[in-house]
Amino acid sequence: MKFKFCPKCGFKLNEGYKFCPECGLDLVKEEEKIAKELDEKNQNQLKEDRYAEFRKSVLEVAEAFFAMSEDERKAMVEYVQEKCDEAEEEAEALKNKKYRS
């Protein structure tokens, strides 16, 4: 991302500037800061999307669950437990990856 105008003071910038000649803003650090904020925003959106998908799946399973026989329900409970375990393992792996970085 290259700035055409300084994000702090609005000064028109030429290509290649590393600092704003008007206010002195470090444009390289500002670009890194914005990139990091966008990455965090994208990560948060991804988490929200995954939660929405999971919630939808749970509701679909619950609806189907009440229409099943007892044997079918037992099989479904085992399936759901397996999926929950997988999600928990994935969350733990992401958490560990975050703390290692």
Coordinates of N, CA, C and O in Angstrom, one line a residue:
M1 N 0.9 -1.2 0.0 CA 0.0 0.0 0.0 C 0.9 1.2 0.0 O 1.8 1.4 0.9
K2 N 0.7 2.1 -1.0 CA 1.5 3.3 -1.0 C 0.5 4.5 -0.8 O -0.5 4.5 -1.4
F3 N 0.9 5.4 0.0 CA 0.0 6.5 0.3 C 0.2 7.6 -0.7 O 1.3 7.9 -1.1
K4 N -0.9 8.1 -1.2 CA -0.9 9.3 -2.1 C -0.9 10.6 -1.2 O -0.5 11.6 -1.7
F5 N -1.5 10.5 -0.1 CA -1.6 11.6 0.9 C -1.2 11.1 2.3 O -1.5 9.9 2.6
C6 N -0.6 11.9 3.1 CA -0.3 11.5 4.4 C -1.5 11.2 5.2 O -2.4 12.1 5.3
P7 N -1.6 10.1 5.9 CA -2.7 9.7 6.7 C -2.9 10.6 7.9 O -4.0 10.7 8.5
K8 N -1.9 11.3 8.3 CA -2.0 12.2 9.5 C -2.4 13.6 9.2 O -3.3 14.1 9.7
C9 N -1.7 14.2 8.2 CA -1.9 15.6 7.9 C -2.5 15.9 6.5 O -3.0 17.0 6.3
G10 N -2.6 14.9 5.7 CA -3.2 15.1 4.4 C -2.3 15.6 3.3 O -2.7 15.9 2.2
F11 N -1.0 15.8 3.6 CA -0.1 16.3 2.6 C 0.1 15.4 1.4 O 0.1 14.2 1.6
K12 N 0.1 16.0 0.2 CA 0.2 15.2 -1.0 C 1.6 14.6 -1.1 O 2.6 15.4 -1.0
L13 N 1.8 13.3 -1.2 CA 3.1 12.6 -1.2 C 3.5 12.2 -2.6 O 2.7 11.8 -3.4
N14 N 4.8 12.2 -2.8 CA 5.4 11.7 -4.1 C 5.8 10.2 -3.8 O 6.0 9.9 -2.6
E15 N 5.9 9.5 -4.8 CA 6.3 8.1 -4.7 C 7.7 8.0 -4.1 O 8.6 8.8 -4.4
G16 N 7.9 7.0 -3.2 CA 9.2 6.8 -2.6 C 9.4 7.5 -1.2 O 10.4 7.2 -0.6
Y17 N 8.5 8.3 -0.8 CA 8.7 9.0 0.5 C 8.6 8.0 1.6 O 7.7 7.1 1.6
K18 N 9.5 8.1 2.6 CA 9.5 7.2 3.7 C 8.9 8.0 4.9 O 8.5 7.4 5.9
F19 N 9.0 9.3 4.9 CA 8.5 10.2 5.9 C 7.7 11.3 5.2 O 8.1 11.7 4.1
C20 N 6.7 11.7 5.9 CA 5.9 12.9 5.4 C 6.8 14.1 5.6 O 7.2 14.4 6.7
P21 N 7.0 14.9 4.5 CA 7.9 16.1 4.6 C 7.2 17.2 5.4 O 7.8 18.1 5.9
E22 N 5.8 17.1 5.6 CA 5.1 18.1 6.3 C 5.0 17.9 7.8 O 5.3 18.8 8.6
C23 N 4.7 16.7 8.2 CA 4.5 16.4 9.6 C 5.5 15.4 10.2 O 5.6 15.2 11.4
G24 N 6.3 14.7 9.3 CA 7.3 13.8 9.8 C 6.8 12.4 10.1 O 7.6 11.6 10.6
L25 N 5.6 12.1 9.7 CA 5.0 10.7 10.0 C 5.9 9.7 9.3 O 6.2 9.9 8.1
D26 N 6.3 8.7 10.0 CA 7.0 7.5 9.4 C 6.0 6.7 8.6 O 5.2 6.0 9.1
L27 N 6.1 6.9 7.3 CA 5.1 6.2 6.4 C 5.3 4.7 6.3 O 4.3 4.0 6.1
V28 N 6.5 4.2 6.5 CA 6.8 2.8 6.5 C 6.1 2.1 7.7 O 5.4 1.1 7.6
K29 N 6.3 2.7 8.9 CA 5.7 2.2 10.1 C 4.2 2.3 10.0 O 3.4 1.4 10.5
E30 N 3.7 3.4 9.5 CA 2.2 3.6 9.3 C 1.6 2.5 8.4 O 0.6 2.0 8.7
E31 N 2.3 2.2 7.3 CA 1.9 1.2 6.4 C 1.9 -0.2 7.1 O 0.9 -0.9 6.9
E32 N 2.9 -0.5 7.9 CA 3.0 -1.8 8.6 C 1.8 -1.8 9.6 O 1.2 -2.9 9.8
K33 N 1.6 -0.7 10.3 CA 0.5 -0.7 11.3 C -0.9 -0.9 10.7 O -1.6 -1.7 11.2
I34 N -1.1 -0.3 9.5 CA -2.4 -0.5 8.8 C -2.5 -1.9 8.3 O -3.6 -2.5 8.5
A35 N -1.4 -2.5 7.8 CA -1.5 -3.9 7.3 C -1.8 -4.8 8.5 O -2.6 -5.8 8.3
K36 N -1.2 -4.6 9.6 CA -1.4 -5.4 10.8 C -2.9 -5.3 11.2 O -3.5 -6.3 11.6
E37 N -3.4 -4.1 11.3 CA -4.8 -3.9 11.7 C -5.8 -4.6 10.7 O -6.7 -5.2 11.1
L38 N -5.5 -4.5 9.4 CA -6.3 -5.2 8.4 C -6.2 -6.7 8.6 O -7.2 -7.4 8.5
D39 N -5.0 -7.2 8.9 CA -4.9 -8.7 9.1 C -5.7 -9.1 10.3 O -6.4 -10.1 10.3
E40 N -5.6 -8.3 11.4 CA -6.4 -8.6 12.6 C -7.9 -8.6 12.3 O -8.7 -9.4 12.8
K41 N -8.3 -7.6 11.5 CA -9.7 -7.4 11.2 C -10.2 -8.7 10.4 O -11.2 -9.2 10.6
N42 N -9.3 -9.1 9.4 CA -9.7 -10.3 8.6 C -9.7 -11.5 9.5 O -10.6 -12.4 9.3
Q43 N -8.8 -11.6 10.5 CA -8.8 -12.8 11.3 C -10.1 -12.8 12.2 O -10.7 -13.9 12.4
N44 N -10.5 -11.6 12.7 CA -11.7 -11.5 13.5 C -13.0 -11.9 12.6 O -13.9 -12.6 13.1
Q45 N -13.0 -11.4 11.4 CA -14.1 -11.8 10.5 C -14.1 -13.3 10.2 O -15.2 -13.9 10.2
L46 N -13.0 -13.9 10.0 CA -12.9 -15.3 9.8 C -13.5 -16.0 11.0 O -14.2 -17.0 10.9
K47 N -13.1 -15.6 12.2 CA -13.6 -16.2 13.4 C -15.2 -16.1 13.5 O -15.9 -17.0 13.8
E48 N -15.7 -14.9 13.2 CA -17.1 -14.7 13.2 C -17.8 -15.6 12.2 O -18.9 -16.1 12.5
D49 N -17.2 -15.7 11.0 CA -17.8 -16.5 9.9 C -17.8 -18.0 10.4 O -18.8 -18.7 10.2
R50 N -16.8 -18.4 11.0 CA -16.7 -19.8 11.4 C -17.7 -20.1 12.5 O -18.4 -21.1 12.6
Y51 N -17.9 -19.1 13.4 CA -18.9 -19.2 14.5 C -20.3 -19.3 13.9 O -21.1 -20.2 14.3
A52 N -20.6 -18.5 12.9 CA -21.9 -18.5 12.3 C -22.2 -19.8 11.6 O -23.3 -20.4 11.7
E53 N -21.2 -20.3 10.9 CA -21.3 -21.6 10.3 C -21.5 -22.7 11.3 O -22.4 -23.6 11.1
F54 N -20.8 -22.7 12.4 CA -20.9 -23.7 13.4 C -22.3 -23.6 14.1 O -23.0 -24.6 14.3
R55 N -22.8 -22.4 14.4 CA -24.1 -22.2 15.0 C -25.2 -22.8 14.0 O -26.1 -23.4 14.5
K56 N -25.1 -22.5 12.8 CA -26.1 -22.9 11.8 C -26.1 -24.5 11.8 O -27.1 -25.1 11.8
S57 N -24.9 -25.1 11.8 CA -24.8 -26.5 11.8 C -25.4 -27.1 13.0 O -26.1 -28.1 13.0
V58 N -25.2 -26.5 14.2 CA -25.8 -27.0 15.4 C -27.3 -27.0 15.4 O -28.0 -27.9 15.8
L59 N -27.8 -25.9 14.9 CA -29.3 -25.8 14.8 C -29.9 -26.8 13.8 O -30.9 -27.4 14.1
E60 N -29.2 -27.1 12.7 CA -29.6 -28.1 11.8 C -29.6 -29.5 12.4 O -30.5 -30.3 12.3
V61 N -28.5 -29.7 13.2 CA -28.4 -31.0 13.8 C -29.5 -31.2 14.9 O -30.1 -32.2 15.0
A62 N -29.8 -30.1 15.7 CA -30.8 -30.2 16.7 C -32.2 -30.5 16.1 O -32.9 -31.3 16.6
E63 N -32.4 -29.8 15.0 CA -33.7 -30.0 14.3 C -33.9 -31.5 13.9 O -34.9 -32.1 14.1
A64 N -32.8 -32.0 13.3 CA -32.8 -33.4 12.8 C -32.9 -34.3 14.0 O -33.5 -35.4 13.9
F65 N -32.2 -34.0 15.0 CA -32.1 -34.8 16.2 C -33.5 -35.2 16.7 O -33.7 -36.4 17.1
F66 N -34.4 -34.3 16.8 CA -35.7 -34.5 17.4 C -36.6 -35.3 16.5 O -37.7 -35.8 16.9
A67 N -36.2 -35.5 15.2 CA -37.0 -36.3 14.3 C -36.5 -37.7 14.2 O -37.0 -38.5 13.4
M68 N -35.5 -38.1 15.0 CA -34.8 -39.4 14.9 C -35.3 -40.4 15.9 O -35.9 -40.0 17.0
S69 N -35.1 -41.7 15.6 CA -35.3 -42.7 16.6 C -34.2 -42.6 17.7 O -33.2 -41.9 17.5
E70 N -34.3 -43.4 18.7 CA -33.4 -43.4 19.8 C -32.0 -43.9 19.3 O -31.0 -43.3 19.7
D71 N -31.9 -44.9 18.5 CA -30.7 -45.4 18.0 C -30.0 -44.4 17.1 O -28.8 -44.2 17.2
E72 N -30.8 -43.7 16.3 CA -30.3 -42.7 15.4 C -29.7 -41.5 16.3 O -28.7 -40.9 16.0
R73 N -30.4 -41.2 17.4 CA -30.0 -40.1 18.3 C -28.6 -40.4 18.9 O -27.8 -39.6 19.0
K74 N -28.5 -41.7 19.3 CA -27.2 -42.1 19.9 C -26.1 -41.9 18.9 O -25.0 -41.4 19.3
A75 N -26.3 -42.4 17.7 CA -25.3 -42.2 16.7 C -25.0 -40.7 16.4 O -23.8 -40.4 16.2
M76 N -26.0 -39.9 16.4 CA -25.8 -38.5 16.2 C -25.0 -37.9 17.3 O -24.1 -37.0 17.1
V77 N -25.3 -38.2 18.6 CA -24.6 -37.7 19.7 C -23.1 -38.0 19.6 O -22.2 -37.2 19.8
E78 N -22.8 -39.3 19.2 CA -21.4 -39.6 19.0 C -20.7 -38.8 17.9 O -19.6 -38.3 18.0
Y79 N -21.4 -38.6 16.8 CA -20.9 -37.8 15.7 C -20.7 -36.3 16.1 O -19.6 -35.7 15.8
V80 N -21.6 -35.7 16.8 CA -21.5 -34.3 17.3 C -20.3 -34.2 18.3 O -19.5 -33.3 18.2
Q81 N -20.1 -35.2 19.1 CA -19.0 -35.2 20.1 C -17.7 -35.2 19.3 O -16.8 -34.5 19.7
E82 N -17.6 -36.0 18.3 CA -16.4 -36.1 17.5 C -16.1 -34.8 16.8 O -15.0 -34.3 16.8
K83 N -17.1 -34.1 16.3 CA -16.9 -32.8 15.6 C -16.5 -31.7 16.7 O -15.7 -30.9 16.4
C84 N -17.1 -31.8 17.8 CA -16.7 -30.8 18.9 C -15.3 -31.1 19.3 O -14.5 -30.1 19.5
D85 N -14.9 -32.3 19.4 CA -13.5 -32.6 19.8 C -12.5 -32.1 18.7 O -11.5 -31.5 19.0
E86 N -12.9 -32.2 17.4 CA -12.1 -31.7 16.4 C -12.0 -30.2 16.4 O -10.9 -29.6 16.2
A87 N -13.1 -29.5 16.7 CA -13.1 -28.1 16.8 C -12.2 -27.6 17.9 O -11.5 -26.6 17.8
E88 N -12.3 -28.3 19.0 CA -11.5 -28.0 20.2 C -10.1 -28.1 20.0 O -9.2 -27.3 20.3
E89 N -9.7 -29.2 19.2 CA -8.3 -29.4 18.9 C -7.8 -28.3 18.0 O -6.7 -27.8 18.1
E90 N -8.6 -27.9 17.0 CA -8.2 -26.8 16.1 C -8.1 -25.5 16.8 O -7.1 -24.8 16.6
A91 N -9.0 -25.2 17.7 CA -8.9 -24.0 18.5 C -7.6 -24.0 19.4 O -6.9 -23.0 19.5
E92 N -7.3 -25.1 20.0 CA -6.1 -25.2 20.8 C -4.8 -25.0 19.9 O -3.9 -24.4 20.3
A93 N -4.8 -25.6 18.7 CA -3.7 -25.5 17.8 C -3.5 -24.0 17.4 O -2.4 -23.5 17.4
L94 N -4.6 -23.3 17.1 CA -4.5 -21.9 16.8 C -4.0 -21.1 17.9 O -3.2 -20.2 17.8
K95 N -4.5 -21.4 19.1 CA -4.1 -20.7 20.3 C -2.6 -20.9 20.5 O -1.9 -19.9 20.8
N96 N -2.1 -22.1 20.4 CA -0.7 -22.4 20.6 C 0.2 -21.7 19.5 O 1.2 -21.2 19.8
K97 N -0.3 -21.7 18.3 CA 0.4 -21.0 17.2 C 0.5 -19.5 17.5 O 1.5 -18.9 17.3
K98 N -0.6 -18.9 18.0 CA -0.6 -17.5 18.3 C 0.4 -17.1 19.4 O 1.1 -16.2 19.3
Y99 N 0.5 -18.0 20.4 CA 1.5 -17.7 21.5 C 2.9 -18.0 21.1 O 3.8 -17.4 21.7
R100 N 3.1 -18.8 20.1 CA 4.5 -19.1 19.6 C 5.0 -17.9 18.8 O 6.2 -17.7 18.6
S101 N 4.1 -17.2 18.1 CA 4.5 -16.1 17.2 C 5.0 -14.9 17.9 O 4.8 -14.6 19.0

